[in-house]
């Protein structure tokens, strides 16, 4: 039987994602996402103010 | 790119690259928009790596000072994307910190709860707050228990929103290695949840 060669999609090669597969890992990731999102936190207003002050000093 | 006369509304529609060009061109106010877009992703990534709010604040600030200095000096590579570039700077600062320090201080109470969480004010019952905080603590602990290379990929993919190609470049591994590390990270998180009987749907 002749094996055919399928050229790898450059799009997939450049940006592979777990989302491409309906795998148990992907399902777990989808389940975890909302909880992982709850861990987001922000830098303090003081830190932001310091950065902005520095950015405006030339 | 021509001169962009921006209003706050229009600024939100300008790409990162164009904001960077505006900053280099002397429009200092646009750094605020770049911060607004990316502060949460970058800060959370740093925080989850160093496990300390105050240290994360310092590293976040240092990262942006490096960003500003690089933009001012004209050394910014326009071919690179802004967020992965800042993440690379922040990541290097975190690595520098771990090289200097043997341990990572964490400000926790005696039961392991992040003290800073207790400061948050929410309109929720004490029980709801305890459950939420416990869930967060459980998840943070599980993430911290992951091997470093898996933890890095999980944080960069989920919190910093980097592609696997960008993560691969940042951590100097192949894309497949980065993908494999993410799969191991998820698999290990699942195992830890099973052992600890933690439900991801707990609210």
Short mmCIF file of C-alpha atoms in Angstrom, two decimals:
data_model
loop_
_atom_site.label_atom_id
_atom_site.label_comp_id
_atom_site.label_asym_id
_atom_site.label_seq_id
_atom_site.Cartn_x
_atom_site.Cartn_y
_atom_site.Cartn_z
CA UNK A 1 0.00 0.00 0.00
CA UNK A 2 1.33 3.37 -0.89
CA UNK A 3 1.56 5.77 1.96
CA UNK A 4 0.57 9.28 1.14
CA UNK A 5 2.33 12.24 2.65
CA UNK A 6 0.20 15.01 3.96
CA UNK A 7 1.98 18.29 4.19
CA UNK A 8 1.74 19.84 7.63
CA UNK A 9 -0.37 22.93 7.60
CA UNK A 10 1.83 25.95 8.24
CA UNK A 11 -1.02 27.49 10.15
CA UNK A 12 -1.11 24.56 12.54
CA UNK A 13 2.66 24.44 12.78
CA UNK A 14 2.95 28.07 13.71
CA UNK A 15 0.22 28.04 16.31
CA UNK A 16 -0.67 24.59 17.59
CA UNK A 17 -3.20 24.59 20.33
CA UNK A 18 -4.74 22.12 22.68
CA UNK A 19 -8.05 23.38 21.37
CA UNK A 20 -7.48 21.49 18.13
CA UNK A 21 -8.15 18.18 19.81
CA UNK A 22 -11.23 17.12 21.66
CA UNK A 23 -9.01 15.36 24.15
CA UNK A 24 -9.59 14.64 27.83
CA UNK A 25 -6.89 17.22 28.55
CA UNK A 26 -8.77 19.81 26.54
CA UNK A 27 -11.97 18.98 28.38
CA UNK A 28 -10.16 19.32 31.69
CA UNK A 29 -8.70 22.62 30.57
CA UNK A 30 -12.15 23.88 29.61
CA UNK A 31 -13.44 22.80 33.01
CA UNK A 32 -10.53 24.45 34.78
CA UNK A 33 -10.60 27.72 32.83
CA UNK A 34 -13.25 29.49 34.92
CA UNK A 35 -11.45 28.59 38.12
CA UNK A 36 -8.06 29.55 36.72
CA UNK A 37 -9.59 32.87 35.66
CA UNK A 38 -10.58 33.59 39.24
CA UNK A 39 -6.90 33.73 40.16
CA UNK A 40 -6.37 36.83 38.02
CA UNK A 41 -5.23 39.79 40.05
CA UNK A 42 -4.22 43.34 39.38
CA UNK A 43 -1.15 45.33 40.32
CA UNK A 44 -1.83 48.06 42.85
CA UNK A 45 -2.88 51.53 41.79
CA UNK A 46 0.32 52.79 43.40
CA UNK A 47 2.48 50.61 41.17
CA UNK A 48 0.58 51.71 38.06
CA UNK A 49 0.94 55.36 39.11
CA UNK A 50 4.71 54.94 39.55
CA UNK A 51 5.05 53.40 36.08
CA UNK A 52 2.96 56.11 34.47
CA UNK A 53 4.98 58.79 36.24
CA UNK A 54 8.21 57.20 34.99
CA UNK A 55 6.80 56.82 31.47
CA UNK A 56 6.01 60.51 31.30
CA UNK A 57 9.48 61.61 32.41
CA UNK A 58 11.68 62.28 29.43
CA UNK B 1 1.90 54.95 10.10
CA UNK B 2 0.61 58.47 9.91
CA UNK B 3 0.06 60.68 12.86
CA UNK B 4 -2.84 59.42 14.94
CA UNK B 5 -4.82 62.01 16.80
CA UNK B 6 -6.51 59.86 19.37
CA UNK B 7 -9.36 60.11 21.76
CA UNK B 8 -9.70 57.62 24.63
CA UNK B 9 -12.30 55.70 22.62
CA UNK B 10 -10.13 55.55 19.50
CA UNK B 11 -7.08 54.55 21.46
CA UNK B 12 -8.75 51.27 22.34
CA UNK B 13 -8.88 50.43 18.65
CA UNK B 14 -5.19 51.08 18.03
CA UNK B 15 -2.96 47.99 17.86
CA UNK B 16 -0.21 47.38 20.39
CA UNK B 17 2.39 47.96 17.70
CA UNK B 18 0.92 51.33 16.79
CA UNK B 19 0.67 52.32 20.45
CA UNK B 20 4.34 51.50 20.82
CA UNK B 21 5.14 53.65 17.79
CA UNK B 22 3.10 56.48 19.26
CA UNK B 23 5.01 56.21 22.54
CA UNK B 24 8.35 56.21 20.76
CA UNK B 25 7.13 59.21 18.82
CA UNK B 26 6.56 61.11 22.03
CA UNK B 27 2.95 60.35 22.94
CA UNK B 28 3.58 59.38 26.56
CA UNK B 29 -0.08 58.94 27.44
CA UNK B 30 -0.46 55.78 25.33
CA UNK B 31 1.53 53.73 27.85
CA UNK B 32 -1.60 53.87 30.00
CA UNK B 33 -3.57 52.02 27.33
CA UNK B 34 -0.86 49.37 26.99
CA UNK B 35 -0.91 48.93 30.76
CA UNK B 36 -4.70 48.72 30.82
CA UNK B 37 -4.67 45.98 28.18
CA UNK B 38 -1.97 43.78 29.60
CA UNK B 39 -1.44 44.54 33.31
CA UNK B 40 -3.67 41.75 34.54
CA UNK B 41 -2.10 39.05 32.33
CA UNK B 42 1.44 40.10 33.13
CA UNK B 43 0.91 40.72 36.82
CA UNK B 44 -0.95 37.44 37.43
CA UNK B 45 1.77 35.51 35.61
CA UNK B 46 4.46 37.11 37.75
CA UNK B 47 2.46 36.62 40.93
CA UNK B 48 1.84 32.93 40.30
CA UNK B 49 5.53 32.40 39.67
CA UNK B 50 6.86 34.27 42.71
CA UNK B 51 3.94 33.69 45.08
CA UNK B 52 4.28 37.07 46.76
CA UNK B 53 2.14 40.14 46.08
CA UNK B 54 4.78 42.70 47.02
CA UNK B 55 7.55 40.98 45.11
CA UNK B 56 5.23 40.66 42.11
CA UNK B 57 4.54 44.41 42.31
CA UNK B 58 8.29 45.12 42.28
CA UNK B 59 8.98 42.79 39.36
CA UNK B 60 6.01 44.15 37.42
CA UNK B 61 7.28 47.69 37.96
CA UNK B 62 10.85 46.76 37.02
CA UNK B 63 9.60 45.01 33.88
CA UNK B 64 7.75 48.11 32.70
CA UNK B 65 10.67 50.37 33.52
CA UNK B 66 12.81 48.13 31.29
CA UNK B 67 10.11 48.30 28.64
CA UNK B 68 10.03 52.10 28.78
CA UNK B 69 13.82 52.37 28.75
CA UNK B 70 14.07 50.04 25.77
CA UNK B 71 11.41 51.94 23.84
CA UNK B 72 13.10 55.25 24.58
CA UNK B 73 16.50 53.95 23.52
CA UNK B 74 15.13 52.79 20.16
CA UNK B 75 16.19 49.19 20.78
CA UNK B 76 12.69 47.74 20.47
CA UNK B 77 12.36 45.12 17.74
CA UNK B 78 9.22 46.05 15.87
CA UNK B 79 8.84 42.54 14.49
CA UNK B 80 8.09 41.16 17.91
CA UNK B 81 4.70 41.34 19.56
CA UNK B 82 4.37 43.58 22.59
CA UNK B 83 2.89 41.14 25.13
CA UNK B 84 5.32 38.25 24.51
CA UNK B 85 8.16 40.76 24.64
CA UNK B 86 7.06 42.16 28.01
CA UNK B 87 6.47 38.62 29.26
CA UNK B 88 10.02 37.71 28.25
CA UNK B 89 11.35 40.67 30.24
CA UNK B 90 9.20 39.76 33.25
CA UNK B 91 10.16 36.10 32.96
CA UNK B 92 13.85 36.99 32.94
CA UNK B 93 13.39 39.17 36.03
CA UNK B 94 11.67 36.27 37.80
CA UNK B 95 14.54 33.96 36.85
CA UNK B 96 17.01 36.57 38.13
CA UNK B 97 15.12 36.71 41.40
CA UNK B 98 15.19 32.93 41.87
CA UNK B 99 18.89 32.89 41.07
CA UNK B 100 19.52 35.41 43.84
CA UNK B 101 17.15 33.91 46.35
CA UNK B 102 17.12 30.31 47.51
CA UNK B 103 13.55 30.44 48.67
CA UNK B 104 10.34 32.24 47.79
CA UNK B 105 8.61 34.01 50.64
CA UNK B 106 4.84 33.73 50.77
CA UNK B 107 2.70 35.84 53.03
CA UNK B 108 0.18 33.40 54.39
CA UNK B 109 -1.72 32.95 57.56
CA UNK B 110 -1.23 29.90 59.76
CA UNK B 111 -3.79 27.89 57.77
CA UNK B 112 -2.06 28.67 54.49
CA UNK B 113 -4.60 31.22 53.33
CA UNK B 114 -3.23 34.16 51.41
CA UNK B 115 -3.47 37.07 53.82
CA UNK B 116 -4.11 39.49 50.98
CA UNK B 117 -7.30 37.67 50.06
CA UNK B 118 -8.69 38.52 53.47
CA UNK B 119 -8.46 42.21 52.68
CA UNK B 120 -10.82 41.93 49.72
CA UNK B 121 -14.29 43.22 50.33
CA UNK B 122 -17.14 41.41 48.64
CA UNK B 123 -20.85 41.30 49.11
CA UNK B 124 -21.02 37.62 49.88
CA UNK B 125 -21.66 35.48 52.88
CA UNK B 126 -18.83 34.40 55.14
CA UNK B 127 -19.34 30.82 54.01
CA UNK B 128 -19.24 31.76 50.33
CA UNK B 129 -16.12 33.80 50.89
CA UNK B 130 -14.44 30.93 52.74
CA UNK B 131 -15.29 28.47 49.96
CA UNK B 132 -14.05 30.84 47.27
CA UNK B 133 -10.84 31.56 49.12
CA UNK B 134 -10.30 27.87 49.79
CA UNK B 135 -10.83 27.04 46.12
CA UNK B 136 -8.35 29.72 45.11
CA UNK B 137 -5.87 28.52 47.70
CA UNK B 138 -6.28 24.91 46.55
CA UNK B 139 -5.72 25.86 42.93
CA UNK B 140 -2.73 28.08 43.67
CA UNK B 141 -1.17 25.31 45.73
CA UNK B 142 -1.73 22.80 42.95
CA UNK B 143 -0.19 25.14 40.39
CA UNK B 144 2.78 25.72 42.70
CA UNK B 145 3.24 21.98 43.10
CA UNK B 146 3.66 21.50 39.36
CA UNK B 147 7.21 21.04 38.10
CA UNK B 148 8.65 24.45 37.18
CA UNK B 149 8.64 23.90 33.42
CA UNK B 150 4.99 22.77 33.46
CA UNK B 151 3.98 25.62 35.75
CA UNK B 152 5.66 28.11 33.41
CA UNK B 153 3.81 26.85 30.35
CA UNK B 154 0.44 26.77 32.11
CA UNK B 155 0.88 30.32 33.39
CA UNK B 156 2.13 31.68 30.09
CA UNK B 157 -0.61 29.96 28.09
CA UNK B 158 -3.55 30.68 30.34
CA UNK B 159 -2.68 33.88 32.17
CA UNK B 160 -0.31 35.60 29.77
CA UNK B 161 -2.34 34.35 26.78
CA UNK B 162 0.79 33.49 24.80
CA UNK B 163 0.68 31.04 21.90
CA UNK B 164 2.65 27.81 22.15
CA UNK B 165 5.00 29.19 19.51
CA UNK B 166 5.65 32.25 21.69
CA UNK B 167 6.07 30.09 24.80
CA UNK B 168 8.48 27.83 22.92
CA UNK B 169 10.58 30.82 21.88
CA UNK B 170 10.50 32.33 25.36
CA UNK B 171 11.52 29.14 27.13
CA UNK B 172 13.90 28.00 24.39
CA UNK B 173 12.20 24.68 23.66
CA UNK B 174 10.36 23.23 20.67
CA UNK B 175 6.65 23.88 20.18
CA UNK B 176 5.95 20.20 20.75
CA UNK B 177 7.84 20.30 24.04
CA UNK B 178 5.79 23.30 25.16
CA UNK B 179 2.59 21.50 24.14
CA UNK B 180 3.70 18.36 25.96
CA UNK B 181 4.46 20.34 29.10
CA UNK B 182 0.98 21.87 29.00
CA UNK B 183 -0.56 18.41 28.68
CA UNK B 184 1.51 17.14 31.61
CA UNK B 185 0.55 20.21 33.63
CA UNK B 186 -3.15 19.57 33.03
CA UNK B 187 -2.77 15.88 33.69
CA UNK B 188 -0.93 16.56 36.94
CA UNK B 189 -3.52 19.12 38.00
CA UNK B 190 -6.21 16.50 37.43
CA UNK B 191 -4.30 13.95 39.50
CA UNK B 192 -3.82 16.44 42.32
CA UNK B 193 -7.50 17.32 42.26
CA UNK B 194 -8.41 13.66 42.47
CA UNK B 195 -6.08 13.13 45.39
CA UNK B 196 -7.28 16.23 47.20
CA UNK B 197 -10.85 15.58 46.10
CA UNK B 198 -11.10 19.13 44.86
CA UNK B 199 -13.93 19.84 42.50
CA UNK B 200 -13.30 22.37 39.78
CA UNK B 201 -16.96 23.23 39.84
CA UNK B 202 -16.93 24.19 43.50
CA UNK B 203 -18.13 27.74 43.98
#
